[in-house]
C-alpha atoms as one frame of an Amber mdcrd trajectory, in Angstrom:
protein
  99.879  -7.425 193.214  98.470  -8.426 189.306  99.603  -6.023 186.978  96.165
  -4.764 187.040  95.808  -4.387 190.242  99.231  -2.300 189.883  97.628  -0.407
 187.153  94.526   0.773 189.044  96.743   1.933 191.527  99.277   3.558 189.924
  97.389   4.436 186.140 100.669   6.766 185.320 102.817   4.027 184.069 102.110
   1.652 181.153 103.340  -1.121 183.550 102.235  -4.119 180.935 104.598  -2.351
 178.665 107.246  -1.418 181.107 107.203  -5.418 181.872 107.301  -6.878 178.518
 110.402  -4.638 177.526 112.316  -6.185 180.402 111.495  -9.880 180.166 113.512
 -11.868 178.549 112.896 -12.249 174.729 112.353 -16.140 175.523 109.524 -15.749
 178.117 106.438 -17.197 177.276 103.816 -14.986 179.807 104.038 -11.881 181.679
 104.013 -12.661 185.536 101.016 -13.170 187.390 101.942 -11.225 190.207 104.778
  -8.508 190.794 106.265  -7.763 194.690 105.205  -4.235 195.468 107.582  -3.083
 198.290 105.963   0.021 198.844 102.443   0.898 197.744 101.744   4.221 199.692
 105.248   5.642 197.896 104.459   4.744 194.359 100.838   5.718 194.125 102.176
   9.238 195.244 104.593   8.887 192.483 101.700   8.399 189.821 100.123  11.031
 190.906 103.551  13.525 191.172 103.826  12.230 187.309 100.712  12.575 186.250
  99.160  15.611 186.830 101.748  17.627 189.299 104.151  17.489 186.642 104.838
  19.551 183.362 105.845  17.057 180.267 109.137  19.633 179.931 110.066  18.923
 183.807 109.673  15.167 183.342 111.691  15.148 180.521 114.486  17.062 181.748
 114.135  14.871 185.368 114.514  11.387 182.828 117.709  13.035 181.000 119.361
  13.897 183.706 118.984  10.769 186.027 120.303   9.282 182.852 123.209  11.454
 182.122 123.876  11.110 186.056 123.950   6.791 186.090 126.299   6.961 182.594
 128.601   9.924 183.427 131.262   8.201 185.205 131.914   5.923 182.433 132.455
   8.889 179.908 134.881  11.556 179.685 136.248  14.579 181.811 134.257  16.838
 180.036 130.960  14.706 181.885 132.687  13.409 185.117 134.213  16.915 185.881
 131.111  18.726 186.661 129.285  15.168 188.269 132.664  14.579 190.981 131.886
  18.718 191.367 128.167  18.101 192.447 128.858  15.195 194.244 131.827  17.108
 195.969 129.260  19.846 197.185 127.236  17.092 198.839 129.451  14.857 200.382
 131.966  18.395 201.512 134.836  17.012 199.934 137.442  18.353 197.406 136.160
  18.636 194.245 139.938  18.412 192.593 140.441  14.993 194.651 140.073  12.418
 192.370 140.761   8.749 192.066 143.307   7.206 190.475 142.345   5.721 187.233
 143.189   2.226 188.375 141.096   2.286 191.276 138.175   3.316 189.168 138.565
   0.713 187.062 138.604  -1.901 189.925 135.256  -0.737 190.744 134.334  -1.581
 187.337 135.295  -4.739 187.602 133.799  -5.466 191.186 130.969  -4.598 189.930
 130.419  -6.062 186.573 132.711  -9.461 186.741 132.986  -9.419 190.612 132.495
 -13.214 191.309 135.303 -13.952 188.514 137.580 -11.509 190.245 136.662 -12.966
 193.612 138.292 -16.159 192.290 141.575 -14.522 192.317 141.177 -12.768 195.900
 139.801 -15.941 197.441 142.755 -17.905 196.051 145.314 -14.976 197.586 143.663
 -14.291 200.756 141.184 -16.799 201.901 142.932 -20.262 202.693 143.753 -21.979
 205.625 141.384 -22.632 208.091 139.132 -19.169 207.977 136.046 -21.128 206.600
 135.887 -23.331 209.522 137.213 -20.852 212.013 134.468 -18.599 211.003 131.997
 -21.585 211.073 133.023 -21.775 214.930 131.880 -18.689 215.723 128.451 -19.085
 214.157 128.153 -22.095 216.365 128.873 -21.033 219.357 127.468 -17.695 218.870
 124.313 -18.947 217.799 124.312 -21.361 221.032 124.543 -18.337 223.088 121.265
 -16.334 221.707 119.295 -20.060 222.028 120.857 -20.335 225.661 119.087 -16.632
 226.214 115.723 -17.340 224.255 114.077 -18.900 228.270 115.463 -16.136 230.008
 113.476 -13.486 228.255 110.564 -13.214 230.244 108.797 -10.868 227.112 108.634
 -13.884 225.198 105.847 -16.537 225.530 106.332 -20.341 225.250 104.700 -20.325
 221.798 106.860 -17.645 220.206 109.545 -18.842 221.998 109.650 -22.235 220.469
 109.547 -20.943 216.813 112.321 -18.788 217.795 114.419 -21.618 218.432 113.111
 -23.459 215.335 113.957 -20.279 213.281 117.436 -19.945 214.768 117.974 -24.292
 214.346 116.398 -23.622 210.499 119.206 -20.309 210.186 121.400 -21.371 206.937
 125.349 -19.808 207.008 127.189 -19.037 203.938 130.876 -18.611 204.629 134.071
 -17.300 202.462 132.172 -17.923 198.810 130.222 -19.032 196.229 130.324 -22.526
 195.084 127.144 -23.321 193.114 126.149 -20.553 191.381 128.690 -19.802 189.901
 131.278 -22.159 191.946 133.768 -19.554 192.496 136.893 -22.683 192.593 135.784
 -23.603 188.781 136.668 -22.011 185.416 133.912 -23.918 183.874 131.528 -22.782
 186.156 132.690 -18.736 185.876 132.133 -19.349 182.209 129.137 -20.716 181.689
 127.810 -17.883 184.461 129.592 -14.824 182.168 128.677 -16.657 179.068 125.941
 -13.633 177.631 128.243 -11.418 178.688 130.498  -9.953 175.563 133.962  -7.566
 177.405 136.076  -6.003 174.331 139.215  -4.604 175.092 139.149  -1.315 173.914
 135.304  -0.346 174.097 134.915   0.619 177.797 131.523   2.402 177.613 130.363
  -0.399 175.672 131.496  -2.805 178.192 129.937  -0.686 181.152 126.127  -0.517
 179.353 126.562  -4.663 178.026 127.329  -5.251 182.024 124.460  -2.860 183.543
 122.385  -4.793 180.592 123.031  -8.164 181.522 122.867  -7.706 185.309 119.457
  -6.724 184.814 118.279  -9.914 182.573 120.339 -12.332 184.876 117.860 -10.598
 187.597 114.378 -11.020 184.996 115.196 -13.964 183.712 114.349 -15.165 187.588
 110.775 -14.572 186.836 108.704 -17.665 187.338 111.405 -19.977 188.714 111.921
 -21.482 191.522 114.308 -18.905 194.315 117.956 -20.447 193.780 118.792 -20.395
 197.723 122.448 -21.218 196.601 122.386 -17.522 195.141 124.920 -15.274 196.774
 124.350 -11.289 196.865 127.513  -9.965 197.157 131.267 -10.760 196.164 133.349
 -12.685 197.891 135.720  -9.334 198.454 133.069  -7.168 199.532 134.098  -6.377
 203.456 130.612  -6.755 204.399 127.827  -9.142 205.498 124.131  -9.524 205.471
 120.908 -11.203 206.592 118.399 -12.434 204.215 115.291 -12.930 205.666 113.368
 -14.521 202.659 115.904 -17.229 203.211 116.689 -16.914 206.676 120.636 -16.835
 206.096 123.248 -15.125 207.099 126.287 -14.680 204.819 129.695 -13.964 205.094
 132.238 -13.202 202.219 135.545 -13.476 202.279 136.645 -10.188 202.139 135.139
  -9.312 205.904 136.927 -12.363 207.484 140.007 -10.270 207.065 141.691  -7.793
 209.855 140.639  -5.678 210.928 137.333  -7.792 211.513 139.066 -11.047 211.565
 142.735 -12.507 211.606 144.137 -16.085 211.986 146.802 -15.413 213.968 144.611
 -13.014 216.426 143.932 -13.585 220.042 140.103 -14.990 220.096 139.144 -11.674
 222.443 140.068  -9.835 219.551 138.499 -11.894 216.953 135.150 -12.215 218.857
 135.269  -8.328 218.925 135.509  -8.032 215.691 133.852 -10.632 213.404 132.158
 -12.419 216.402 130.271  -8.900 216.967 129.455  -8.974 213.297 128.092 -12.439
 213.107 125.889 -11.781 215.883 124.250  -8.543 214.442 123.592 -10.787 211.471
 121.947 -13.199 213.407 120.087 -10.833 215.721 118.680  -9.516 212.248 116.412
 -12.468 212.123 114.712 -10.982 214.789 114.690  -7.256 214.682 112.256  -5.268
 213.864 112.105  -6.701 210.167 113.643  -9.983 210.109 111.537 -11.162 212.652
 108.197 -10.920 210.517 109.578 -13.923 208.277 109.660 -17.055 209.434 112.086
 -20.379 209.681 111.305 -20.920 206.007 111.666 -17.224 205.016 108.139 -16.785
 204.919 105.991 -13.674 205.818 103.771 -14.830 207.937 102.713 -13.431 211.603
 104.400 -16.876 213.863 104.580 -14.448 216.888 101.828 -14.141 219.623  99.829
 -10.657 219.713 101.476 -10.379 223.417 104.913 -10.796 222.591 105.226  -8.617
 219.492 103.142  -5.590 221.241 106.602  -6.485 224.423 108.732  -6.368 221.910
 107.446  -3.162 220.397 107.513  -1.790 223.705 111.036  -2.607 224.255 112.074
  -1.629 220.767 111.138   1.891 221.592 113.336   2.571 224.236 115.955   2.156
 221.253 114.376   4.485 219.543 114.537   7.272 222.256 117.766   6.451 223.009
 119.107   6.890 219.630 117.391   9.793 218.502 119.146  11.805 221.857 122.480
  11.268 219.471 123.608  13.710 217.769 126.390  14.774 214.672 127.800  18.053
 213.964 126.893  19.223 210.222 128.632  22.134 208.275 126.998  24.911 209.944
 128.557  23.130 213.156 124.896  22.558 214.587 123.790  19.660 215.930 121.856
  17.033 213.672 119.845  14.323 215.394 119.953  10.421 214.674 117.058   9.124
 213.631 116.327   6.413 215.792 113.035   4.525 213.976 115.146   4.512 210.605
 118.279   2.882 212.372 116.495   0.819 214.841 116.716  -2.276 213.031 120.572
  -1.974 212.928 120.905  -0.561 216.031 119.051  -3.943 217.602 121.717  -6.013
 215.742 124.715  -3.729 217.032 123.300  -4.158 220.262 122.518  -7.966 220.261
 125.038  -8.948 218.481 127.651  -7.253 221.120 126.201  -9.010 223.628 125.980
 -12.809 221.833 129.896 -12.358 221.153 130.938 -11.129 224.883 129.036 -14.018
 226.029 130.177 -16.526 223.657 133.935 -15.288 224.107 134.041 -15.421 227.921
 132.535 -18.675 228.734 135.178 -20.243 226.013 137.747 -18.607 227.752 136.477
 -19.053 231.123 136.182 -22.844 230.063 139.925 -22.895 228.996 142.474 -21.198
 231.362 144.143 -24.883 231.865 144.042 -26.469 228.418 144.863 -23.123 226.629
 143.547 -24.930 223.851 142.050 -21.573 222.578 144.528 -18.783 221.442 144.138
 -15.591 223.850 147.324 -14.644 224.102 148.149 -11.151 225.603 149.492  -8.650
 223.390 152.921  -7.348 224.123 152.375  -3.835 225.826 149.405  -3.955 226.508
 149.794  -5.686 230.010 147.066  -2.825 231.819 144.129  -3.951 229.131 142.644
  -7.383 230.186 141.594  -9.707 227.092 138.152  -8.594 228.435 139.121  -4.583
 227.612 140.471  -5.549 224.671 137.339  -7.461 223.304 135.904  -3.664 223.533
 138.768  -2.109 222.221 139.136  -4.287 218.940 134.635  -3.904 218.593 135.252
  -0.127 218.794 138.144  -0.271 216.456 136.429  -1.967 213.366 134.277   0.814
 213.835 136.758   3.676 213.702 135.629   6.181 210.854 136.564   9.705 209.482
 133.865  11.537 207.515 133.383  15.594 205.879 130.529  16.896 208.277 128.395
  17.028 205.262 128.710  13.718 204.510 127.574  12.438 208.190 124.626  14.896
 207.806 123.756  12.794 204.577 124.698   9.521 206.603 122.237  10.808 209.532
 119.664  11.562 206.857 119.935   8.460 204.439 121.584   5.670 205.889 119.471
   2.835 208.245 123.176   2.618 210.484 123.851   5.113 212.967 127.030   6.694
 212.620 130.028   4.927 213.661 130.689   6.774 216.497 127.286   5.802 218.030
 127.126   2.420 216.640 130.105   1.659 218.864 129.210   4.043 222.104 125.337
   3.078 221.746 125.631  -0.401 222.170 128.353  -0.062 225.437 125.807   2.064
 227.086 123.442  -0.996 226.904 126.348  -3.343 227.745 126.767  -4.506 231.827
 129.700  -6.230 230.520 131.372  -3.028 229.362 130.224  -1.425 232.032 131.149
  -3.955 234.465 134.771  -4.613 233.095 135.579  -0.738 232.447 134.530   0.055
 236.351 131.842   2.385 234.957 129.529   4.505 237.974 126.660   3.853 237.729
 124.886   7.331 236.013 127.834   7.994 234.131 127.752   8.268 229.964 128.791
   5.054 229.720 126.617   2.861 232.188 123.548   5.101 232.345 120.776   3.924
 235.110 118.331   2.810 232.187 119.440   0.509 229.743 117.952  -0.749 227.013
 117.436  -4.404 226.413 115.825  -6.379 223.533 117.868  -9.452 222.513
């Protein structure tokens, strides 16, 4: 939208003002257009704010969400009764708290994270885990463009864009190297240059961070995307898909065990990290994702046909997940929410199947050369490598929350809980239910499954 066109639709905020005070001081022009994710939300916002609200009530609202975003980095006296509300919420011990040290490593993540990330890629990230991890991008990737004819949903037109998208798919693996190159000192610099860290002033440090975070992000305005741009930290034990780039991306910290280990058996591996690169890849083409195109674009590139099949289809996830339940603090059941998790819950799903597949017909293809590493573990002689491909996928999973905190996870979060994440996607799974002798009917290899990617 123009910042008119913003204006007219939400005539609460001074947006032309709100704008100029966050542009950098060097910027010649306002932008011409801003991204407005969600229209419907913030024009009911404008109107909550201006005339629903007393003056008083917004005030108060403002001070708090302030005092609420600074109290951490202050003292006792303002933490204390913050840790206490969030304590109430979450159902944990309010008199638990966290070392000092590991606070402060947060800190650092999160203000200087890709100049710590230096130092954990150069302790934990060497050998051959960039192009081990590579591997499994390729031959998981092969695997979801070996299923793309046998999905009778999809027409020839969508079909071949599909493959174009998936060809087009860019990987980032372990780092950063261009901006900043993680491996270079000069490079760190010049990318923390604005950025002024005193020893002794750690508020001060924690507002200059927050405040140049936010004009790295504005200073973005009117340039050219930098694709070379990384998200997260190389530490971070996570992953994601970008769909205005159409990449998936992989720090270092996730190619680690339990997700990923050099000297693991490739059943294992695949389990783990090879489940995880498929979700990331199925998220090109969930419900989300697969509204941009090879280029990142939003365009519509499928056929009316296919996307009303794969709406179709996509429900049955839906009603599946939204049978799931959790137990709150009252000890009553809580349901899933199956249209907020469905685009995760497609990944989970397709990405379990894209790793199963891509694991067995490498080992399949290499009883005699062994030229793969699937070793059996040592007493585990009744659990085939094909159990234990399960085993280690439900294992990266393994979580313990407070049951108020899973009824904010049900609530909030666009995952399903761990528990169903794992026991979701093997109810869906012929493999699992093939290799674990499942009846048919039972929990665990139901009669209807359902089937998207």
């Amino acid at each position: 939208m123009t910042l008119s066109s913003l204006a007219k639709l939400v005539p609460s905020v001074d947006w032309d003002l709100y704008v100029h005070h966050l542009l950098p001081s060097n910027s010649a022009k306002h932008p011409s257009q801003i991204v407005v994710t969600s229209p419907d939300y913030i024009a009911k916002v404008s109107k909550l704010v201006g005339t629903e609200t007393s003056t008083r009530t917004l005030q108060a609202y403002l001070a708090w969400r302030v005092m609420f975003a600074f109290g951490d980095a202050l003292g006792e006296d303002i933490r204390g009764p913050i840790r206490r509300l969030n304590s109430k919420i979450t159902g944990t011990n309010p008199k638990s708290v966290k070392p000092r040290w590991d606070t402060c490593l947060d800190e650092v993540n999160e203000d200087i994270g890709f100049l710590a990330g230096r130092y954990y890629v150069l302790n934990k990230f060497g050998g051959n885990a960039k192009e081990k991890a590579d591997e499994f991008v390729n031959s998981i990737k092969e695997v979801f463009l070996a299923r793309l004819p046998k999905l009778e949903w999809i027409d020839d037109e969508t079909r071949e864009k599909a493959v174009q998208k998936v060809d087009e798919l860019v990987r980032k693996v372990g780092y950063s190297d261009v901006t900043p190159d993680i491996m270079s000192p000069v490079s760190l610099s010049d990318y923390y240059a604005d950025l002024e860290i005193q020893n002794d002033t750690y508020f001060e440090n924690y507002i200059k961070a927050r405040t140049f975070a936010v004009e790295e992000e504005w200073r973005q305005v009117g340039k050219k995307p930098d694709r070379s741009k990384w998200l997260m930290n190389p530490q971070e034990v996570n992953a994601y898909y970008n769909p205005s780039f159409n990449e998936i991306v992989f720090p270092a910290g996730i190619l680690q065990n339990p997700f990923f280990g050099s000297n693991y058996p490739d059943y294992l591996n695949y389990g783990g990290i090879g489940v995880v690169v498929g979700h990331e890849l199925t998220h090109g083409f969930d419900n989300m994702g697969r509204h941009f195109d090879a280029k990142g674009r939003l365009v519509q590139w499928w056929t009316n046909e296919t996307a009303a099949q794969f709406d179709e289809k996509a429900e049955c996830f839906v009603k599946q997940y939204s049978n799931f339940t959790m137990v709150d603090v009252n000890g009553e059941a809580i349901h899933v929410n199956g249209r907020l998790t469905l685009g995760e819950n497609l990944a989970d799903n397709g990405g379990l199947g894209e790793a199963f597949v891509a694991w067995k017909e490498r080992y399949d293809s290499d009883k005699e050369s062994k030229r793969y590493n699937n070793v059996r573990l040592p007493g585990l002689d009744q659990l085939s490598p094909e159990k234990l491909f399960f085993v280690n996928f439900g294992r990266v999973w393994c979580n313990k929350v407070t049951p108020a905190q899973a009824k904010k996870g049900v609530l909030t979060d666009e995952h399903s809980p761990g528990k169903w994440r794992v026991n979701g996607a093997v109810q869906n799974s012929n493999h699992f239910a093939k290799v674990f002798n499942c009846p048919v009917g039972s929990p665990m290899n139901p009669t209807h499954k359902c089937e998207l990617w």
